[in-house]
């Protein structure tokens, strides 16, 4: 996680520097605020990665003396196939249409559909016949 934190800290520095240069050069507030917000978001992600890196053991990516074989082995569980991402995409498309048209009843239904499909994806292997 230290490598990722460094990458995001460099990106944060770049965006804040870009915001300062853009602010003096263009004298346009909307772009300056946008660059500051992007820098703040990358700072948030970089800070989270630094926070997590202090609490976990060093990974092979974080050690300079690591061998390729140190990264071998199981990386985690990945779903072999699931229909939930299709449901999330359909529910999100419905939510986008609801927001575009501004119908409150559609927004409520689509928000519920998005929450149900995301919960279905998250808890897919914790309940039902696939639970081990």
mmCIF file of C-alpha atoms in Angstrom:
data_model
loop_
_atom_site.group_PDB
_atom_site.id
_atom_site.type_symbol
_atom_site.label_atom_id
_atom_site.label_comp_id
_atom_site.label_asym_id
_atom_site.label_seq_id
_atom_site.Cartn_x
_atom_site.Cartn_y
_atom_site.Cartn_z
ATOM 1 C CA UNK A 1 0.000 0.000 0.000
ATOM 2 C CA UNK A 2 2.975 2.302 0.367
ATOM 3 C CA UNK A 3 3.515 2.379 -3.385
ATOM 4 C CA UNK A 4 -0.085 3.342 -4.011
ATOM 5 C CA UNK A 5 0.077 6.020 -1.321
ATOM 6 C CA UNK A 6 3.164 7.538 -2.959
ATOM 7 C CA UNK A 7 1.453 7.567 -6.357
ATOM 8 C CA UNK A 8 -1.605 9.340 -5.012
ATOM 9 C CA UNK A 9 0.506 11.815 -3.042
ATOM 10 C CA UNK A 10 2.373 12.714 -6.232
ATOM 11 C CA UNK A 11 -0.954 13.127 -8.033
ATOM 12 C CA UNK A 12 -2.210 15.311 -5.174
ATOM 13 C CA UNK A 13 0.852 17.549 -5.405
ATOM 14 C CA UNK A 14 0.414 17.799 -9.181
ATOM 15 C CA UNK A 15 -3.233 18.844 -8.963
ATOM 16 C CA UNK A 16 -2.668 21.412 -6.218
ATOM 17 C CA UNK A 17 0.266 22.871 -8.155
ATOM 18 C CA UNK A 18 -1.881 22.870 -11.307
ATOM 19 C CA UNK A 19 -4.645 24.674 -9.431
ATOM 20 C CA UNK A 20 -2.252 27.412 -8.320
ATOM 21 C CA UNK A 21 -0.763 27.862 -11.797
ATOM 22 C CA UNK A 22 -4.181 27.719 -13.466
ATOM 23 C CA UNK A 23 -5.623 30.175 -10.960
ATOM 24 C CA UNK A 24 -2.943 32.791 -11.650
ATOM 25 C CA UNK A 25 -2.810 32.191 -15.375
ATOM 26 C CA UNK A 26 -6.470 31.803 -16.354
ATOM 27 C CA UNK A 27 -8.080 33.808 -13.539
ATOM 28 C CA UNK A 28 -11.129 31.595 -13.918
ATOM 29 C CA UNK A 29 -12.592 30.354 -10.623
ATOM 30 C CA UNK A 30 -14.524 27.290 -11.792
ATOM 31 C CA UNK A 31 -11.502 25.465 -13.192
ATOM 32 C CA UNK A 32 -9.420 26.384 -10.176
ATOM 33 C CA UNK A 33 -12.031 25.028 -7.799
ATOM 34 C CA UNK A 34 -12.332 21.864 -9.892
ATOM 35 C CA UNK A 35 -8.577 21.266 -9.721
ATOM 36 C CA UNK A 36 -8.573 21.895 -5.968
ATOM 37 C CA UNK A 37 -11.411 19.393 -5.498
ATOM 38 C CA UNK A 38 -9.657 16.772 -7.615
ATOM 39 C CA UNK A 39 -6.517 17.316 -5.538
ATOM 40 C CA UNK A 40 -8.544 16.964 -2.350
ATOM 41 C CA UNK A 41 -10.055 13.692 -3.554
ATOM 42 C CA UNK A 42 -6.653 12.263 -4.458
ATOM 43 C CA UNK A 43 -5.367 13.434 -1.053
ATOM 44 C CA UNK A 44 -8.233 11.529 0.557
ATOM 45 C CA UNK A 45 -7.337 8.323 -1.288
ATOM 46 C CA UNK A 46 -3.610 8.716 -0.619
ATOM 47 C CA UNK A 47 -4.246 9.326 3.078
ATOM 48 C CA UNK A 48 -6.412 6.209 3.246
ATOM 49 C CA UNK A 49 -3.672 4.129 1.611
ATOM 50 C CA UNK A 50 -1.115 5.484 4.089
ATOM 51 C CA UNK A 51 -3.485 4.697 6.954
ATOM 52 C CA UNK A 52 -3.949 1.118 5.757
ATOM 53 C CA UNK A 53 -0.234 0.642 4.987
ATOM 54 C CA UNK A 54 0.657 1.278 8.630
ATOM 55 C CA UNK A 55 -1.737 -1.414 9.824
ATOM 56 C CA UNK A 56 -0.901 -4.295 7.489
ATOM 57 C CA UNK A 57 2.306 -6.218 7.027
ATOM 58 C CA UNK A 58 4.597 -5.297 4.158
ATOM 59 C CA UNK A 59 3.610 -6.718 0.816
ATOM 60 C CA UNK A 60 6.177 -7.786 -1.788
ATOM 61 C CA UNK A 61 5.406 -4.592 -3.725
ATOM 62 C CA UNK A 62 6.461 -2.498 -0.745
ATOM 63 C CA UNK A 63 9.843 -4.182 -0.205
ATOM 64 C CA UNK A 64 12.863 -3.313 -2.336
ATOM 65 C CA UNK A 65 14.502 -6.722 -1.711
ATOM 66 C CA UNK A 66 11.448 -8.772 -2.712
ATOM 67 C CA UNK A 67 11.671 -11.601 -5.211
ATOM 68 C CA UNK A 68 9.052 -12.408 -7.813
ATOM 69 C CA UNK A 69 8.284 -15.648 -5.984
ATOM 70 C CA UNK A 70 7.297 -13.665 -2.879
ATOM 71 C CA UNK A 71 4.139 -12.594 -4.676
ATOM 72 C CA UNK A 72 3.167 -16.141 -5.625
ATOM 73 C CA UNK A 73 0.179 -17.847 -4.118
ATOM 74 C CA UNK A 74 -3.472 -17.217 -3.681
ATOM 75 C CA UNK A 75 -4.513 -13.584 -3.926
ATOM 76 C CA UNK A 76 -8.071 -13.974 -2.714
ATOM 77 C CA UNK A 77 -11.463 -15.159 -3.822
ATOM 78 C CA UNK A 78 -12.882 -13.930 -7.090
ATOM 79 C CA UNK A 79 -16.354 -14.805 -8.270
ATOM 80 C CA UNK A 80 -16.307 -17.204 -11.219
ATOM 81 C CA UNK A 81 -19.485 -15.701 -12.612
ATOM 82 C CA UNK A 82 -22.295 -13.553 -11.356
ATOM 83 C CA UNK A 83 -25.378 -11.877 -12.774
ATOM 84 C CA UNK A 84 -25.443 -9.168 -10.101
ATOM 85 C CA UNK A 85 -23.211 -6.719 -12.026
ATOM 86 C CA UNK A 86 -25.762 -6.745 -14.861
ATOM 87 C CA UNK A 87 -28.500 -5.963 -12.344
ATOM 88 C CA UNK A 88 -26.428 -3.124 -10.864
ATOM 89 C CA UNK A 89 -25.860 -1.690 -14.344
ATOM 90 C CA UNK A 90 -29.561 -1.880 -15.195
ATOM 91 C CA UNK A 91 -30.593 -0.327 -11.874
ATOM 92 C CA UNK A 92 -27.986 2.429 -12.282
ATOM 93 C CA UNK A 93 -29.215 3.161 -15.801
ATOM 94 C CA UNK A 94 -32.753 3.364 -14.433
ATOM 95 C CA UNK A 95 -31.499 5.733 -11.707
ATOM 96 C CA UNK A 96 -29.799 7.900 -14.326
ATOM 97 C CA UNK A 97 -33.014 8.132 -16.309
ATOM 98 C CA UNK A 98 -34.937 8.922 -13.146
ATOM 99 C CA UNK A 99 -32.559 11.753 -12.294
ATOM 100 C CA UNK A 100 -32.607 13.050 -15.869
ATOM 101 C CA UNK A 101 -36.387 13.210 -15.976
ATOM 102 C CA UNK A 102 -36.692 14.322 -12.350
ATOM 103 C CA UNK A 103 -39.528 11.984 -11.404
ATOM 104 C CA UNK A 104 -39.448 11.423 -7.657
ATOM 105 C CA UNK A 105 -41.228 8.070 -7.805
ATOM 106 C CA UNK A 106 -38.654 6.795 -10.329
ATOM 107 C CA UNK A 107 -35.790 8.052 -8.174
ATOM 108 C CA UNK A 108 -37.169 6.198 -5.152
ATOM 109 C CA UNK A 109 -37.705 2.962 -7.103
ATOM 110 C CA UNK A 110 -34.321 3.096 -8.806
ATOM 111 C CA UNK A 111 -32.503 3.911 -5.554
ATOM 112 C CA UNK A 112 -34.128 0.885 -3.969
ATOM 113 C CA UNK A 113 -33.169 -1.256 -6.956
ATOM 114 C CA UNK A 114 -29.556 -0.077 -6.772
ATOM 115 C CA UNK A 115 -29.392 -0.829 -3.032
ATOM 116 C CA UNK A 116 -30.917 -4.290 -3.502
ATOM 117 C CA UNK A 117 -28.588 -5.246 -6.345
ATOM 118 C CA UNK A 118 -25.478 -3.953 -4.559
ATOM 119 C CA UNK A 119 -26.481 -5.899 -1.445
ATOM 120 C CA UNK A 120 -27.039 -8.954 -3.617
ATOM 121 C CA UNK A 121 -23.539 -8.673 -5.054
ATOM 122 C CA UNK A 122 -21.896 -8.042 -1.687
ATOM 123 C CA UNK A 123 -23.671 -10.888 0.105
ATOM 124 C CA UNK A 124 -23.748 -13.332 -2.818
ATOM 125 C CA UNK A 125 -21.409 -15.843 -1.204
ATOM 126 C CA UNK A 126 -22.521 -15.274 2.394
ATOM 127 C CA UNK A 127 -26.045 -16.668 2.073
ATOM 128 C CA UNK A 128 -27.943 -19.212 0.052
ATOM 129 C CA UNK A 129 -26.721 -22.377 -1.662
ATOM 130 C CA UNK A 130 -23.216 -21.023 -2.366
ATOM 131 C CA UNK A 131 -22.481 -20.377 1.310
ATOM 132 C CA UNK A 132 -19.669 -22.624 2.562
#
